[in-house]
Amino acid sequence: MANRDLISASIDIAAPPEKVWSIVSDLKRMGEWSPQCRKMIVRGGEVGVGTTTINVNRRGLLVWPTRSKVKVFEPNRELAFRVVENGTVWSYELEPTATGTRLTESRRAPHGVKKVSNVLTNSLMGGTDDFETELQAGIESTLATIKSTAEAS
């Protein structure tokens, strides 16, 4: 089955964009929000365009590393990084609202996912459809956790 070009969800958060930004731009804390990406190791100094990370992902007993590079870093607006191994772009977009912030998390694969990634997904993770359904649920879970964190502090 072909990969979806876009997997995305949004959530409204009762906190200003600056507060939400401080959470999503702290990539070292990604493992606190994401059910799949258990850890992001930021290489170098402060996060910005060009920053690279090593990511530790987990699904059940299966653990695998990926690498990513920050492509967009616009404080209080957007953070996006491209995963080297599969070519997908993950982003967090912040939009001010009357009551706080609308946060959208997306995984884009406008040119598809690299073949090696699809082979591994099909052989180890139950196939592309199941994995992408799981990614959708993971995005929704991540957003809910970020919302709880932002609204609690």
PDB file of C-alpha atoms in Angstrom:
ATOM      1  CA  MET A   1       0.000   0.000   0.000  1.00  0.00           C
ATOM      2  CA  ALA A   2       1.231   3.529  -0.758  1.00  0.00           C
ATOM      3  CA  ASN A   3       2.254   5.838   2.043  1.00  0.00           C
ATOM      4  CA  ARG A   4      -0.051   8.681   2.953  1.00  0.00           C
ATOM      5  CA  ASP A   5       1.336  12.067   1.947  1.00  0.00           C
ATOM      6  CA  LEU A   6       0.072  13.623   5.159  1.00  0.00           C
ATOM      7  CA  ILE A   7      -0.699  12.367   8.645  1.00  0.00           C
ATOM      8  CA  SER A   8      -1.785  15.223  10.890  1.00  0.00           C
ATOM      9  CA  ALA A   9      -3.860  16.365  13.855  1.00  0.00           C
ATOM     10  CA  SER A  10      -4.493  19.623  15.696  1.00  0.00           C
ATOM     11  CA  ILE A  11      -5.416  20.533  19.250  1.00  0.00           C
ATOM     12  CA  ASP A  12      -6.421  23.764  20.960  1.00  0.00           C
ATOM     13  CA  ILE A  13      -4.338  24.609  24.021  1.00  0.00           C
ATOM     14  CA  ALA A  14      -5.265  27.179  26.669  1.00  0.00           C
ATOM     15  CA  ALA A  15      -1.754  28.627  26.774  1.00  0.00           C
ATOM     16  CA  PRO A  16      -0.009  31.323  24.718  1.00  0.00           C
ATOM     17  CA  PRO A  17       2.151  30.332  21.718  1.00  0.00           C
ATOM     18  CA  GLU A  18       5.318  31.263  23.636  1.00  0.00           C
ATOM     19  CA  LYS A  19       4.513  28.679  26.308  1.00  0.00           C
ATOM     20  CA  VAL A  20       3.654  25.975  23.778  1.00  0.00           C
ATOM     21  CA  TRP A  21       6.785  26.825  21.774  1.00  0.00           C
ATOM     22  CA  SER A  22       8.985  26.384  24.841  1.00  0.00           C
ATOM     23  CA  ILE A  23       7.688  22.822  25.066  1.00  0.00           C
ATOM     24  CA  VAL A  24       7.776  21.694  21.420  1.00  0.00           C
ATOM     25  CA  SER A  25      11.131  23.320  20.643  1.00  0.00           C
ATOM     26  CA  ASP A  26      12.850  21.504  23.514  1.00  0.00           C
ATOM     27  CA  LEU A  27      13.688  18.439  21.429  1.00  0.00           C
ATOM     28  CA  LYS A  28      15.557  16.797  24.308  1.00  0.00           C
ATOM     29  CA  ARG A  29      12.141  16.305  25.941  1.00  0.00           C
ATOM     30  CA  MET A  30      10.522  14.628  22.900  1.00  0.00           C
ATOM     31  CA  GLY A  31      10.521  11.279  24.699  1.00  0.00           C
ATOM     32  CA  GLU A  32       8.149  12.760  27.296  1.00  0.00           C
ATOM     33  CA  TRP A  33       5.519  13.558  24.650  1.00  0.00           C
ATOM     34  CA  SER A  34       5.837  10.914  21.947  1.00  0.00           C
ATOM     35  CA  PRO A  35       4.762   7.289  22.405  1.00  0.00           C
ATOM     36  CA  GLN A  36       7.205   6.200  19.664  1.00  0.00           C
ATOM     37  CA  CYS A  37      10.214   8.543  19.768  1.00  0.00           C
ATOM     38  CA  ARG A  38      11.556   7.679  23.200  1.00  0.00           C
ATOM     39  CA  LYS A  39      14.574   9.998  23.076  1.00  0.00           C
ATOM     40  CA  MET A  40      16.086  12.728  20.900  1.00  0.00           C
ATOM     41  CA  ILE A  41      19.764  13.439  21.375  1.00  0.00           C
ATOM     42  CA  VAL A  42      20.447  16.972  20.136  1.00  0.00           C
ATOM     43  CA  ARG A  43      23.891  17.355  18.593  1.00  0.00           C
ATOM     44  CA  GLY A  44      25.633  20.677  19.043  1.00  0.00           C
ATOM     45  CA  GLY A  45      24.353  23.709  20.902  1.00  0.00           C
ATOM     46  CA  GLU A  46      20.985  25.395  20.764  1.00  0.00           C
ATOM     47  CA  VAL A  47      18.305  24.066  18.435  1.00  0.00           C
ATOM     48  CA  GLY A  48      17.957  25.926  15.134  1.00  0.00           C
ATOM     49  CA  VAL A  49      17.960  25.338  11.382  1.00  0.00           C
ATOM     50  CA  GLY A  50      20.637  22.752  10.637  1.00  0.00           C
ATOM     51  CA  THR A  51      20.639  21.157  14.096  1.00  0.00           C
ATOM     52  CA  THR A  52      20.917  17.377  13.883  1.00  0.00           C
ATOM     53  CA  THR A  53      19.527  14.788  16.257  1.00  0.00           C
ATOM     54  CA  ILE A  54      19.857  11.097  16.901  1.00  0.00           C
ATOM     55  CA  ASN A  55      16.487   9.608  17.783  1.00  0.00           C
ATOM     56  CA  VAL A  56      15.705   6.401  19.626  1.00  0.00           C
ATOM     57  CA  ASN A  57      12.337   4.958  18.597  1.00  0.00           C
ATOM     58  CA  ARG A  58      10.470   2.102  20.202  1.00  0.00           C
ATOM     59  CA  ARG A  59       7.464  -0.031  19.354  1.00  0.00           C
ATOM     60  CA  GLY A  60       6.990  -2.897  21.779  1.00  0.00           C
ATOM     61  CA  LEU A  61      10.257  -4.831  21.873  1.00  0.00           C
ATOM     62  CA  LEU A  62      11.485  -3.284  18.619  1.00  0.00           C
ATOM     63  CA  VAL A  63      13.949  -0.397  19.088  1.00  0.00           C
ATOM     64  CA  TRP A  64      15.552   1.491  16.193  1.00  0.00           C
ATOM     65  CA  PRO A  65      17.599   4.667  15.743  1.00  0.00           C
ATOM     66  CA  THR A  66      16.986   7.424  13.226  1.00  0.00           C
ATOM     67  CA  ARG A  67      18.693  10.715  12.474  1.00  0.00           C
ATOM     68  CA  SER A  68      17.026  14.006  11.706  1.00  0.00           C
ATOM     69  CA  LYS A  69      17.905  17.552  10.722  1.00  0.00           C
ATOM     70  CA  VAL A  70      15.961  20.691  11.616  1.00  0.00           C
ATOM     71  CA  LYS A  71      14.686  22.350   8.420  1.00  0.00           C
ATOM     72  CA  VAL A  72      12.415  25.091   9.839  1.00  0.00           C
ATOM     73  CA  PHE A  73      12.850  26.927  13.133  1.00  0.00           C
ATOM     74  CA  GLU A  74      10.573  29.947  13.454  1.00  0.00           C
ATOM     75  CA  PRO A  75      10.083  30.722  17.162  1.00  0.00           C
ATOM     76  CA  ASN A  76       6.457  30.636  18.303  1.00  0.00           C
ATOM     77  CA  ARG A  77       5.349  29.580  14.786  1.00  0.00           C
ATOM     78  CA  GLU A  78       6.895  26.425  13.325  1.00  0.00           C
ATOM     79  CA  LEU A  79       9.469  23.708  13.923  1.00  0.00           C
ATOM     80  CA  ALA A  80      10.132  21.045  11.293  1.00  0.00           C
ATOM     81  CA  PHE A  81      12.736  18.322  10.918  1.00  0.00           C
ATOM     82  CA  ARG A  82      13.449  15.751   8.204  1.00  0.00           C
ATOM     83  CA  VAL A  83      14.173  12.150   9.139  1.00  0.00           C
ATOM     84  CA  VAL A  84      17.183  11.000   7.122  1.00  0.00           C
ATOM     85  CA  GLU A  85      16.320   7.297   6.978  1.00  0.00           C
ATOM     86  CA  ASN A  86      12.839   7.622   5.498  1.00  0.00           C
ATOM     87  CA  GLY A  87      12.738  11.145   4.035  1.00  0.00           C
ATOM     88  CA  THR A  88       9.634  12.231   5.963  1.00  0.00           C
ATOM     89  CA  VAL A  89       9.235  15.686   7.472  1.00  0.00           C
ATOM     90  CA  TRP A  90       7.729  16.100  10.930  1.00  0.00           C
ATOM     91  CA  SER A  91       6.435  19.523  11.923  1.00  0.00           C
ATOM     92  CA  TYR A  92       4.803  21.443  14.731  1.00  0.00           C
ATOM     93  CA  GLU A  93       2.859  24.527  13.669  1.00  0.00           C
ATOM     94  CA  LEU A  94       1.537  27.020  16.223  1.00  0.00           C
ATOM     95  CA  GLU A  95      -1.340  29.378  15.521  1.00  0.00           C
ATOM     96  CA  PRO A  96      -2.537  31.973  18.047  1.00  0.00           C
ATOM     97  CA  THR A  97      -6.225  31.719  18.942  1.00  0.00           C
ATOM     98  CA  ALA A  98      -8.564  33.782  21.119  1.00  0.00           C
ATOM     99  CA  THR A  99      -8.032  31.312  23.967  1.00  0.00           C
ATOM    100  CA  GLY A 100      -4.381  30.351  23.445  1.00  0.00           C
ATOM    101  CA  THR A 101      -2.778  28.271  20.710  1.00  0.00           C
ATOM    102  CA  ARG A 102      -3.796  25.759  18.066  1.00  0.00           C
ATOM    103  CA  LEU A 103      -0.967  23.241  17.718  1.00  0.00           C
ATOM    104  CA  THR A 104      -0.756  21.035  14.627  1.00  0.00           C
ATOM    105  CA  GLU A 105       1.623  18.094  14.385  1.00  0.00           C
ATOM    106  CA  SER A 106       2.175  16.597  10.936  1.00  0.00           C
ATOM    107  CA  ARG A 107       4.171  13.907   9.218  1.00  0.00           C
ATOM    108  CA  ARG A 108       4.596  14.685   5.537  1.00  0.00           C
ATOM    109  CA  ALA A 109       5.858  12.323   2.863  1.00  0.00           C
ATOM    110  CA  PRO A 110       5.220  14.311  -0.337  1.00  0.00           C
ATOM    111  CA  HIS A 111       7.665  12.152  -2.307  1.00  0.00           C
ATOM    112  CA  GLY A 112       6.757   8.939  -0.553  1.00  0.00           C
ATOM    113  CA  VAL A 113       8.852   7.130   2.021  1.00  0.00           C
ATOM    114  CA  LYS A 114      12.239   5.679   1.136  1.00  0.00           C
ATOM    115  CA  LYS A 115      12.053   2.087  -0.080  1.00  0.00           C
ATOM    116  CA  VAL A 116      14.228   0.634   2.693  1.00  0.00           C
ATOM    117  CA  SER A 117      11.908   2.151   5.293  1.00  0.00           C
ATOM    118  CA  ASN A 118       8.853   0.620   3.629  1.00  0.00           C
ATOM    119  CA  VAL A 119      10.543  -2.792   3.435  1.00  0.00           C
ATOM    120  CA  LEU A 120      11.285  -2.678   7.169  1.00  0.00           C
ATOM    121  CA  THR A 121       7.789  -1.391   7.991  1.00  0.00           C
ATOM    122  CA  ASN A 122       6.187  -4.189   5.987  1.00  0.00           C
ATOM    123  CA  SER A 123       8.422  -6.946   7.371  1.00  0.00           C
ATOM    124  CA  LEU A 124       8.720  -5.862  11.033  1.00  0.00           C
ATOM    125  CA  MET A 125       5.765  -3.596  11.819  1.00  0.00           C
ATOM    126  CA  GLY A 126       2.719  -5.205  10.272  1.00  0.00           C
ATOM    127  CA  GLY A 127       2.638  -3.162   7.083  1.00  0.00           C
ATOM    128  CA  THR A 128       2.348   0.454   6.051  1.00  0.00           C
ATOM    129  CA  ASP A 129      -1.382   0.838   6.752  1.00  0.00           C
ATOM    130  CA  ASP A 130      -1.113  -0.440  10.329  1.00  0.00           C
ATOM    131  CA  PHE A 131       2.013   1.603  11.010  1.00  0.00           C
ATOM    132  CA  GLU A 132       0.524   4.820   9.637  1.00  0.00           C
ATOM    133  CA  THR A 133      -2.664   4.263  11.658  1.00  0.00           C
ATOM    134  CA  GLU A 134      -0.419   3.907  14.699  1.00  0.00           C
ATOM    135  CA  LEU A 135       1.426   7.112  13.735  1.00  0.00           C
ATOM    136  CA  GLN A 136      -1.908   8.968  13.599  1.00  0.00           C
ATOM    137  CA  ALA A 137      -2.789   7.745  17.093  1.00  0.00           C
ATOM    138  CA  GLY A 138       0.710   8.664  18.264  1.00  0.00           C
ATOM    139  CA  ILE A 139       0.345  12.212  16.947  1.00  0.00           C
ATOM    140  CA  GLU A 140      -2.961  12.581  18.777  1.00  0.00           C
ATOM    141  CA  SER A 141      -1.405  11.226  21.984  1.00  0.00           C
ATOM    142  CA  THR A 142       1.603  13.545  21.655  1.00  0.00           C
ATOM    143  CA  LEU A 143      -0.640  16.581  21.202  1.00  0.00           C
ATOM    144  CA  ALA A 144      -2.762  15.636  24.224  1.00  0.00           C
ATOM    145  CA  THR A 145       0.346  15.284  26.393  1.00  0.00           C
ATOM    146  CA  ILE A 146       1.745  18.628  25.226  1.00  0.00           C
ATOM    147  CA  LYS A 147      -1.645  20.232  25.945  1.00  0.00           C
ATOM    148  CA  SER A 148      -1.718  18.810  29.482  1.00  0.00           C
ATOM    149  CA  THR A 149       1.830  19.983  30.130  1.00  0.00           C
ATOM    150  CA  ALA A 150       1.256  23.496  28.773  1.00  0.00           C
ATOM    151  CA  GLU A 151      -2.007  23.993  30.627  1.00  0.00           C
ATOM    152  CA  ALA A 152      -0.671  22.641  33.934  1.00  0.00           C
ATOM    153  CA  SER A 153       2.252  25.025  34.213  1.00  0.00           C
TER     154      SER A 153
END
